[in-house]
């Protein structure tokens, strides 16, 4: 029976490319439950709407806010389409800028939205500037915050994302961790254990929900590629691409690798700017052997990753997706906040400033074969169900 005296309003804040696939399956899970949650049976009497089975059902309203941190069709629009996300209820139009400008811009624009909407819970995902800005705005307004993908730590505070993770976790009332190391990191930082829920990985929920779709969306024919006939590369970390000397080392290693096997490199917009600057400065020649292309949509990219012989990346999420797809991954970084992808997956770290080490690691990855059955605990496509159950539990207690 639906309790009309109570309702739950969830407000999601997304901003950048890796947020969209982490939040989409949670929104869909609420829809799958008929835009309602069932409170744990102990709460049904308090809710005053005891159904036949003694369970109270509470209607849920979902509000989606896009900060506009990513605004290009290639970085945002195509992901909404591929993931079947609804049009955002609000777009804050914050756009590009320095970290301070972006963070402050989101806070200033989000405050009136939260004042109007008065949500019961603000949900943020991952570690981008929009994540920390939304968590800080909500916390200052005494609105509870839930962090999806809590507890990950690279222990490298030179990474802007590490600051965003630490601050967001300290401000959150509900912390949904993707792996057990997340729980340990949070407890070590003094987060109360009762706020932490190990739920698994919602990015993998999205991957599993779209397996058939991404296979059907294969761009191999369009790009003239064959399955397992190429290496896929992505690079966008400021530490790798903003500095010409670092980017030069990476581009030279990739050009050498392309003598062995086709190298496909969809270029992030941040990287494109650095690459063009480096080419204009005469720092490198346009590498003829590399297949550079524009950023791809969610389904096309998953498909290209699934069929790659190996992946070289500095992304966070790609370390996770390659693990579940069973594709060998070399992460061109000196640290990772996702250690389970190394201990229980296909990932390894490679010093991005050592061109020879990159070549050696990539060539070793090319010789590997995985049966694609690697799967860290709870990376089973059901993390969003656990999140909604945990929110129902929290709502019943609050
Ligand atoms: C951001 C996140 C990073 C995440 C990445 C995924 C932070 C601190 N960084 O990095 O954690 O891995 O997104 O892509 O939040 N640009 C466009 N169009 C767009 C978006 C960006 O042209 O739609 C260009 C702009 O020149 C911009 C630059 O890319 O200045 C960087 O964008 P920004 O959002 O600042 O950071 P990302 O490098 O994308």
Short mmCIF file of C-alpha atoms and ligand atoms in Angstrom, two decimals:
data_model
loop_
_atom_site.label_atom_id
_atom_site.label_comp_id
_atom_site.label_asym_id
_atom_site.label_seq_id
_atom_site.Cartn_x
_atom_site.Cartn_y
_atom_site.Cartn_z
CA UNK A 1 0.00 0.00 0.00
CA UNK A 2 1.31 3.47 -0.87
CA UNK A 3 1.85 5.83 2.04
CA UNK A 4 0.59 9.19 0.78
CA UNK A 5 1.74 10.98 3.94
CA UNK A 6 5.41 10.43 3.14
CA UNK A 7 7.47 10.84 0.00
CA UNK A 8 11.13 10.75 -0.89
CA UNK A 9 12.81 13.25 -3.20
CA UNK A 10 16.18 12.23 -4.60
CA UNK A 11 18.25 14.87 -6.40
CA UNK A 12 21.18 13.67 -8.54
CA UNK A 13 23.98 16.02 -9.59
CA UNK A 14 26.05 15.01 -12.63
CA UNK A 15 28.56 17.09 -14.53
CA UNK A 16 31.28 15.23 -16.38
CA UNK A 17 31.48 12.24 -18.70
CA UNK A 18 32.29 9.56 -16.07
CA UNK A 19 29.33 10.61 -13.89
CA UNK A 20 26.62 9.68 -16.34
CA UNK A 21 27.05 5.89 -16.42
CA UNK A 22 27.40 5.74 -12.62
CA UNK A 23 24.06 7.45 -11.99
CA UNK A 24 21.91 6.14 -14.89
CA UNK A 25 21.38 2.63 -13.44
CA UNK A 26 20.24 4.05 -10.08
CA UNK A 27 17.64 6.28 -11.75
CA UNK A 28 16.49 3.26 -13.78
CA UNK A 29 16.29 1.08 -10.68
CA UNK A 30 13.86 3.52 -9.04
CA UNK A 31 11.79 3.53 -12.25
CA UNK A 32 11.85 -0.29 -12.30
CA UNK A 33 10.34 -0.23 -8.81
CA UNK A 34 7.46 1.93 -10.06
CA UNK A 35 8.91 5.22 -8.73
CA UNK A 36 8.45 3.99 -5.19
CA UNK A 37 10.49 2.31 -2.50
CA UNK A 38 9.35 -0.19 0.04
CA UNK A 39 10.43 0.66 3.54
CA UNK A 40 11.85 -2.20 5.62
CA UNK A 41 8.98 -3.96 7.38
CA UNK A 42 9.94 -2.65 10.85
CA UNK A 43 9.09 0.84 9.62
CA UNK A 44 5.70 0.02 8.13
CA UNK A 45 3.78 0.66 11.33
CA UNK A 46 5.48 4.02 11.85
CA UNK A 47 4.70 4.86 8.22
CA UNK A 48 1.04 4.21 8.97
CA UNK A 49 0.39 2.50 5.64
CA UNK A 50 0.72 -1.15 6.35
CA UNK A 51 -0.05 -3.24 3.29
CA UNK A 52 -1.11 -6.86 3.18
CA UNK A 53 2.47 -8.01 3.56
CA UNK A 54 3.19 -5.40 6.23
CA UNK A 55 5.30 -3.29 3.88
CA UNK A 56 4.87 0.46 3.34
CA UNK A 57 5.54 1.84 -0.11
CA UNK A 58 6.68 5.44 -0.38
CA UNK A 59 6.56 7.40 -3.67
CA UNK A 60 9.89 8.65 -4.99
CA UNK A 61 10.51 11.78 -7.06
CA UNK A 62 13.80 11.96 -8.97
CA UNK A 63 15.36 15.27 -10.02
CA UNK A 64 18.39 15.34 -12.34
CA UNK A 65 20.74 18.33 -12.31
CA UNK A 66 23.51 18.67 -14.94
CA UNK A 67 26.17 21.17 -13.89
CA UNK A 68 27.36 21.62 -17.48
CA UNK A 69 31.01 20.91 -16.55
CA UNK A 70 31.05 18.86 -19.75
CA UNK A 71 28.85 20.45 -22.37
CA UNK A 72 29.99 19.20 -25.81
CA UNK A 73 27.74 16.70 -27.55
CA UNK A 74 30.75 14.31 -27.63
CA UNK A 75 31.40 14.62 -23.88
CA UNK A 76 27.82 14.75 -22.64
CA UNK A 77 24.89 14.64 -25.10
CA UNK A 78 25.81 11.30 -26.67
CA UNK A 79 26.06 9.72 -23.20
CA UNK A 80 22.56 10.85 -22.25
CA UNK A 81 21.29 9.29 -25.49
CA UNK A 82 23.27 6.03 -25.20
CA UNK A 83 22.37 5.54 -21.53
CA UNK A 84 18.71 6.49 -21.97
CA UNK A 85 19.06 9.21 -19.33
CA UNK A 86 16.15 11.65 -19.09
CA UNK A 87 16.69 15.29 -20.03
CA UNK A 88 18.08 17.07 -16.96
CA UNK A 89 15.51 19.03 -14.96
CA UNK A 90 18.14 21.74 -14.52
CA UNK A 91 21.30 22.60 -16.46
CA UNK A 92 23.57 24.92 -14.49
CA UNK A 93 25.68 25.79 -17.57
CA UNK A 94 28.92 26.07 -15.61
CA UNK A 95 31.27 25.05 -18.44
CA UNK A 96 35.07 25.00 -18.46
CA UNK A 97 37.35 27.00 -16.17
CA UNK A 98 39.93 26.66 -13.44
CA UNK A 99 39.18 24.26 -10.59
CA UNK A 100 38.13 27.14 -8.36
CA UNK A 101 35.93 28.70 -11.04
CA UNK A 102 34.24 25.37 -11.80
CA UNK A 103 33.71 24.45 -8.14
CA UNK A 104 32.46 27.91 -7.16
CA UNK A 105 30.30 28.12 -10.29
CA UNK A 106 28.52 24.88 -9.45
CA UNK A 107 27.99 25.93 -5.83
CA UNK A 108 26.55 29.33 -6.74
CA UNK A 109 24.20 27.89 -9.36
CA UNK A 110 23.14 24.83 -7.36
CA UNK A 111 22.16 26.63 -4.14
CA UNK A 112 18.90 28.15 -5.53
CA UNK A 113 17.98 24.78 -7.08
CA UNK A 114 18.31 23.05 -3.71
CA UNK A 115 16.35 25.87 -2.06
CA UNK A 116 13.51 25.37 -4.55
CA UNK A 117 13.55 21.57 -4.61
CA UNK A 118 14.27 20.81 -0.92
CA UNK A 119 15.37 17.22 -1.65
CA UNK A 120 15.61 14.59 1.06
CA UNK A 121 18.93 13.38 -0.32
CA UNK A 122 21.48 14.72 -2.82
CA UNK A 123 23.35 11.99 -4.71
CA UNK A 124 26.77 12.64 -6.23
CA UNK A 125 29.06 10.21 -8.03
CA UNK A 126 32.79 9.77 -8.55
CA UNK A 127 35.44 12.42 -8.07
CA UNK A 128 35.05 15.31 -10.52
CA UNK A 129 34.81 18.98 -9.55
CA UNK A 130 31.01 18.89 -9.88
CA UNK A 131 30.92 16.07 -7.31
CA UNK A 132 32.71 17.96 -4.53
CA UNK A 133 30.95 21.23 -5.34
CA UNK A 134 27.50 19.65 -5.07
CA UNK A 135 28.39 17.80 -1.86
CA UNK A 136 29.68 21.01 -0.27
CA UNK A 137 26.61 23.02 -1.30
CA UNK A 138 24.20 20.41 0.09
CA UNK A 139 26.18 19.92 3.31
CA UNK A 140 26.21 23.69 3.96
CA UNK A 141 22.41 23.65 3.56
CA UNK A 142 22.07 20.70 5.96
CA UNK A 143 20.77 18.45 3.18
CA UNK A 144 22.01 14.85 3.47
CA UNK A 145 24.49 13.70 0.81
CA UNK A 146 25.08 10.21 -0.63
CA UNK A 147 28.37 9.51 -2.40
CA UNK A 148 28.38 6.82 -5.08
CA UNK A 149 31.90 5.36 -5.48
CA UNK A 150 33.06 6.42 -2.02
CA UNK A 151 36.33 5.51 -0.33
CA UNK A 152 38.67 5.21 -3.33
CA UNK A 153 42.14 6.62 -2.66
CA UNK A 154 45.22 7.01 -4.88
CA UNK A 155 47.14 8.67 -2.00
CA UNK A 156 48.36 11.23 -4.53
CA UNK A 157 47.06 14.64 -3.53
CA UNK A 158 48.57 16.20 -6.65
CA UNK A 159 45.60 14.62 -8.47
CA UNK A 160 42.65 17.03 -8.34
CA UNK A 161 40.33 14.02 -8.05
CA UNK A 162 41.98 12.84 -4.82
CA UNK A 163 41.11 16.12 -3.09
CA UNK A 164 37.56 15.81 -4.45
CA UNK A 165 37.23 12.24 -3.09
CA UNK A 166 38.51 13.06 0.40
CA UNK A 167 36.34 16.15 0.82
CA UNK A 168 33.19 14.54 -0.65
CA UNK A 169 33.54 11.52 1.63
CA UNK A 170 33.98 13.68 4.74
CA UNK A 171 30.77 15.56 3.88
CA UNK A 172 28.63 12.53 3.02
CA UNK A 173 25.95 10.90 5.17
CA UNK A 174 25.75 7.74 3.08
CA UNK A 175 28.90 6.33 1.49
CA UNK A 176 28.42 3.64 -1.15
CA UNK A 177 31.72 1.85 -1.75
CA UNK A 178 32.58 -0.17 -4.88
CA UNK A 179 35.19 -2.38 -3.21
CA UNK A 180 36.22 -3.40 0.32
CA UNK A 181 39.38 -1.26 0.25
CA UNK A 182 36.99 1.71 0.10
CA UNK A 183 35.45 0.72 3.44
CA UNK A 184 38.91 0.34 4.98
CA UNK A 185 40.07 3.74 3.70
CA UNK A 186 36.98 5.46 5.08
CA UNK A 187 37.19 3.85 8.51
CA UNK A 188 40.89 4.80 8.67
CA UNK A 189 39.88 8.42 7.99
CA UNK A 190 37.36 8.39 10.85
CA UNK A 191 34.11 7.95 8.89
CA UNK A 192 31.48 6.29 11.09
CA UNK A 193 31.08 2.65 9.93
CA UNK A 194 27.27 2.88 10.02
CA UNK A 195 27.37 5.43 7.17
CA UNK A 196 29.33 3.08 4.89
CA UNK A 197 27.60 0.52 2.66
CA UNK A 198 29.60 -1.79 0.39
CA UNK A 199 27.38 -2.05 -2.67
CA UNK A 200 29.66 -2.79 -5.64
CA UNK A 201 30.16 -0.83 -8.81
CA UNK A 202 27.36 1.03 -10.58
CA UNK A 203 29.60 1.63 -13.62
CA UNK A 204 29.54 -2.15 -14.09
CA UNK A 205 25.72 -2.10 -13.72
CA UNK A 206 25.66 0.16 -16.78
CA UNK A 207 28.09 -2.06 -18.68
CA UNK A 208 26.03 -5.18 -17.96
CA UNK A 209 22.75 -3.43 -18.83
CA UNK A 210 24.17 -2.47 -22.23
CA UNK A 211 26.05 -5.61 -23.28
CA UNK A 212 23.75 -6.39 -26.20
CA UNK A 213 23.51 -2.71 -27.19
CA UNK A 214 27.25 -2.12 -27.31
CA UNK A 215 27.87 -5.27 -29.31
CA UNK A 216 25.28 -4.05 -31.84
CA UNK A 217 26.90 -0.59 -31.89
CA UNK A 218 30.34 -1.86 -32.93
CA UNK A 219 32.31 0.81 -34.82
CA UNK A 220 34.85 -1.75 -36.12
CA UNK A 221 33.54 -1.79 -39.70
CA UNK A 222 33.33 2.02 -39.80
CA UNK A 223 36.91 2.31 -38.53
CA UNK A 224 38.21 -0.51 -40.72
CA UNK A 225 39.37 -2.60 -37.76
CA UNK A 226 39.19 -6.30 -36.93
CA UNK A 227 38.48 -7.86 -33.51
CA UNK A 228 41.65 -8.11 -31.37
CA UNK A 229 43.60 -6.44 -34.17
CA UNK A 230 44.40 -3.18 -32.39
CA UNK A 231 45.37 -1.48 -29.15
CA UNK A 232 43.01 1.18 -27.76
CA UNK A 233 44.49 4.26 -26.06
CA UNK A 234 42.97 7.05 -23.96
CA UNK A 235 44.86 9.85 -22.20
CA UNK A 236 43.51 12.91 -20.42
CA UNK A 237 45.13 13.23 -16.96
CA UNK A 238 46.56 16.74 -16.57
CA UNK A 239 49.82 15.22 -15.27
CA UNK A 240 50.20 13.32 -18.56
CA UNK A 241 48.83 15.68 -21.19
CA UNK A 242 49.11 19.28 -19.95
CA UNK A 243 52.89 19.29 -19.94
CA UNK A 244 54.53 19.13 -23.39
CA UNK A 245 57.52 17.07 -22.17
CA UNK A 246 55.28 14.35 -20.69
CA UNK A 247 52.98 14.25 -23.69
CA UNK A 248 56.00 13.99 -26.01
CA UNK A 249 57.28 10.88 -24.19
CA UNK A 250 53.83 9.26 -24.40
CA UNK A 251 53.27 10.11 -28.06
CA UNK A 252 56.68 8.79 -29.01
CA UNK A 253 56.05 5.47 -27.19
CA UNK A 254 52.65 5.14 -28.91
CA UNK A 255 54.18 5.84 -32.32
CA UNK A 256 56.71 3.03 -31.72
CA UNK A 257 53.97 0.65 -30.56
CA UNK A 258 52.09 1.42 -33.77
CA UNK A 259 54.94 -0.26 -35.68
CA UNK A 260 53.81 -3.56 -34.05
CA UNK A 261 50.02 -3.22 -34.13
CA UNK A 262 47.34 -0.68 -35.07
CA UNK A 263 46.91 1.89 -32.29
CA UNK A 264 43.53 3.63 -32.06
CA UNK A 265 43.41 6.78 -29.94
CA UNK A 266 40.11 8.66 -29.43
CA UNK A 267 41.43 12.02 -28.26
CA UNK A 268 39.85 13.77 -25.24
CA UNK A 269 39.23 17.49 -25.80
CA UNK A 270 41.75 18.48 -23.12
CA UNK A 271 44.37 16.28 -24.82
CA UNK A 272 43.50 17.59 -28.26
CA UNK A 273 44.38 21.13 -27.18
CA UNK A 274 47.74 20.01 -25.75
CA UNK A 275 48.48 17.90 -28.81
CA UNK A 276 47.78 20.76 -31.17
CA UNK A 277 50.03 23.04 -29.12
CA UNK A 278 52.84 20.47 -29.18
CA UNK A 279 52.49 20.02 -32.94
CA UNK A 280 52.48 23.80 -33.50
CA UNK A 281 55.59 24.20 -31.32
CA UNK A 282 57.28 21.57 -33.51
CA UNK A 283 57.73 19.35 -30.42
CA UNK A 284 56.52 16.32 -32.37
CA UNK A 285 55.62 15.40 -35.94
CA UNK A 286 52.03 14.36 -36.63
CA UNK A 287 52.43 10.61 -36.01
CA UNK A 288 51.33 8.95 -39.29
CA UNK A 289 51.06 5.46 -37.80
CA UNK A 290 48.60 6.40 -35.03
CA UNK A 291 44.86 6.31 -35.69
CA UNK A 292 43.68 9.48 -33.91
CA UNK A 293 39.93 10.05 -33.80
CA UNK A 294 37.35 12.12 -31.92
CA UNK A 295 35.97 11.01 -28.54
CA UNK A 296 33.37 8.25 -28.99
CA UNK A 297 29.98 7.72 -27.40
CA UNK A 298 29.40 5.26 -24.55
CA UNK A 299 28.25 2.26 -26.58
CA UNK A 300 30.79 2.64 -29.38
CA UNK A 301 33.61 3.05 -26.89
CA UNK A 302 32.58 -0.01 -24.83
CA UNK A 303 32.43 -2.02 -28.02
CA UNK A 304 35.87 -0.83 -29.14
CA UNK A 305 37.27 -1.67 -25.69
CA UNK A 306 35.67 -5.13 -25.71
CA UNK A 307 37.27 -6.01 -29.05
CA UNK A 308 40.71 -4.48 -28.29
CA UNK A 309 43.75 -6.72 -27.86
CA UNK A 310 44.91 -4.42 -25.05
CA UNK A 311 44.13 -0.99 -23.63
CA UNK A 312 46.54 1.78 -22.58
CA UNK A 313 44.87 4.45 -20.46
CA UNK A 314 45.14 6.93 -17.61
CA UNK A 315 41.38 6.86 -16.91
CA UNK A 316 39.85 5.55 -13.69
CA UNK A 317 36.73 3.87 -15.03
CA UNK A 318 38.48 2.15 -17.94
CA UNK A 319 40.62 0.22 -15.44
CA UNK A 320 37.35 -1.23 -14.11
CA UNK A 321 35.64 -1.86 -17.44
CA UNK A 322 38.67 -3.68 -18.91
CA UNK A 323 38.76 -5.93 -15.85
CA UNK A 324 35.16 -7.05 -16.37
CA UNK A 325 35.63 -7.36 -20.14
CA UNK A 326 38.81 -9.39 -19.62
CA UNK A 327 40.95 -7.05 -21.74
CA UNK A 328 44.57 -6.51 -20.59
CA UNK A 329 45.03 -2.93 -19.38
CA UNK A 330 48.19 -0.84 -18.85
CA UNK A 331 47.43 2.20 -16.71
CA UNK A 332 49.90 4.96 -17.51
CA UNK A 333 50.06 6.33 -13.98
CA UNK A 334 52.21 5.82 -10.90
CA UNK A 335 49.23 5.16 -8.60
CA UNK A 336 45.67 3.92 -8.78
CA UNK A 337 42.66 4.48 -6.54
CA UNK A 338 41.29 1.19 -7.88
CA UNK A 339 43.71 -1.48 -6.56
CA UNK A 340 41.25 -4.36 -7.06
CA UNK A 341 41.70 -3.96 -10.81
CA UNK A 342 45.31 -5.04 -10.25
CA UNK A 343 44.82 -7.70 -7.56
CA UNK A 344 41.60 -9.15 -9.04
CA UNK A 345 41.65 -7.83 -12.60
CA UNK A 346 43.60 -7.25 -15.80
CA UNK A 347 45.33 -4.01 -14.83
CA UNK A 348 48.95 -3.00 -14.13
CA UNK A 349 50.60 0.37 -13.49
CA UNK A 350 53.25 1.69 -15.86
CA UNK A 351 55.39 4.80 -15.29
CA UNK A 352 54.13 7.26 -17.93
CA UNK A 353 57.48 9.06 -18.01
CA UNK A 354 59.35 5.91 -19.07
CA UNK A 355 58.80 5.30 -22.79
CA UNK A 356 60.68 1.98 -22.77
CA UNK A 357 58.62 0.71 -19.82
CA UNK A 358 55.42 1.59 -21.71
CA UNK A 359 56.55 -0.37 -24.76
CA UNK A 360 57.63 -3.38 -22.68
CA UNK A 361 54.36 -3.45 -20.73
CA UNK A 362 52.23 -2.98 -23.84
CA UNK A 363 54.03 -5.78 -25.69
CA UNK A 364 53.59 -8.10 -22.69
CA UNK A 365 49.87 -7.20 -22.59
CA UNK A 366 49.56 -8.12 -26.27
CA UNK A 367 50.70 -11.65 -25.48
CA UNK A 368 48.14 -12.12 -22.67
CA UNK A 369 44.86 -13.91 -22.99
CA UNK A 370 42.06 -13.63 -20.47
CA UNK A 371 38.89 -15.67 -20.30
CA UNK A 372 36.94 -12.58 -19.27
CA UNK A 373 35.68 -14.06 -16.03
CA UNK A 374 37.53 -11.74 -13.66
CA UNK A 375 35.07 -10.06 -11.39
CA UNK A 376 35.76 -8.31 -8.11
CA UNK A 377 33.16 -8.90 -5.38
CA UNK A 378 29.74 -7.32 -6.12
CA UNK A 379 30.72 -6.16 -9.60
CA UNK A 380 27.69 -8.11 -10.71
CA UNK A 381 25.35 -5.55 -12.24
CA UNK A 382 23.27 -5.24 -9.07
CA UNK A 383 24.98 -2.40 -7.19
CA UNK A 384 22.10 -0.01 -7.92
CA UNK A 385 19.61 -2.41 -6.32
CA UNK A 386 21.75 -2.46 -3.18
CA UNK A 387 21.94 1.34 -3.22
CA UNK A 388 18.16 1.76 -3.39
CA UNK A 389 17.68 -0.84 -0.64
CA UNK A 390 20.20 1.05 1.51
CA UNK A 391 18.46 4.38 0.82
CA UNK A 392 15.12 2.82 1.85
CA UNK A 393 16.76 1.62 5.03
CA UNK A 394 18.30 5.05 5.72
CA UNK A 395 14.98 6.82 4.97
CA UNK A 396 13.14 4.52 7.36
CA UNK A 397 15.62 5.36 10.11
CA UNK A 398 15.81 9.10 9.45
C1 LIG B 1 37.23 15.95 -15.94
C2 LIG B 1 37.48 15.45 -14.50
C3 LIG B 1 38.24 14.14 -14.56
C4 LIG B 1 37.54 13.13 -15.44
C5 LIG B 1 37.32 13.75 -16.82
C6 LIG B 1 36.61 12.82 -17.76
C7 LIG B 1 37.80 17.15 -12.76
C8 LIG B 1 38.82 17.79 -11.88
N1 LIG B 1 38.29 16.39 -13.76
O1 LIG B 1 38.49 16.22 -16.53
O2 LIG B 1 38.33 13.61 -13.25
O3 LIG B 1 38.32 11.98 -15.54
O4 LIG B 1 36.56 14.95 -16.66
O5 LIG B 1 36.52 13.37 -19.04
O6 LIG B 1 36.64 17.33 -12.56
N2 LIG B 1 36.32 20.55 -22.80
C9 LIG B 1 35.59 20.81 -23.94
N3 LIG B 1 34.28 20.41 -23.96
C10 LIG B 1 33.68 19.81 -22.91
C11 LIG B 1 34.41 19.58 -21.75
C12 LIG B 1 35.73 19.95 -21.71
O7 LIG B 1 36.10 21.34 -24.91
O8 LIG B 1 32.48 19.47 -23.01
C13 LIG B 1 37.74 20.93 -22.78
C14 LIG B 1 37.90 22.35 -22.27
O9 LIG B 1 38.97 22.92 -22.93
C15 LIG B 1 38.27 22.16 -20.82
C16 LIG B 1 39.06 20.87 -20.88
O10 LIG B 1 38.44 20.08 -21.88
O11 LIG B 1 38.99 23.24 -20.34
C17 LIG B 1 39.08 20.12 -19.59
O12 LIG B 1 37.74 19.91 -19.10
P1 LIG B 1 37.48 19.77 -17.51
O13 LIG B 1 36.05 19.50 -17.26
O14 LIG B 1 38.11 20.92 -16.80
O15 LIG B 1 38.35 18.55 -17.10
P2 LIG B 1 38.61 17.14 -17.79
O16 LIG B 1 40.01 17.10 -18.23
O17 LIG B 1 37.56 16.82 -18.80
#
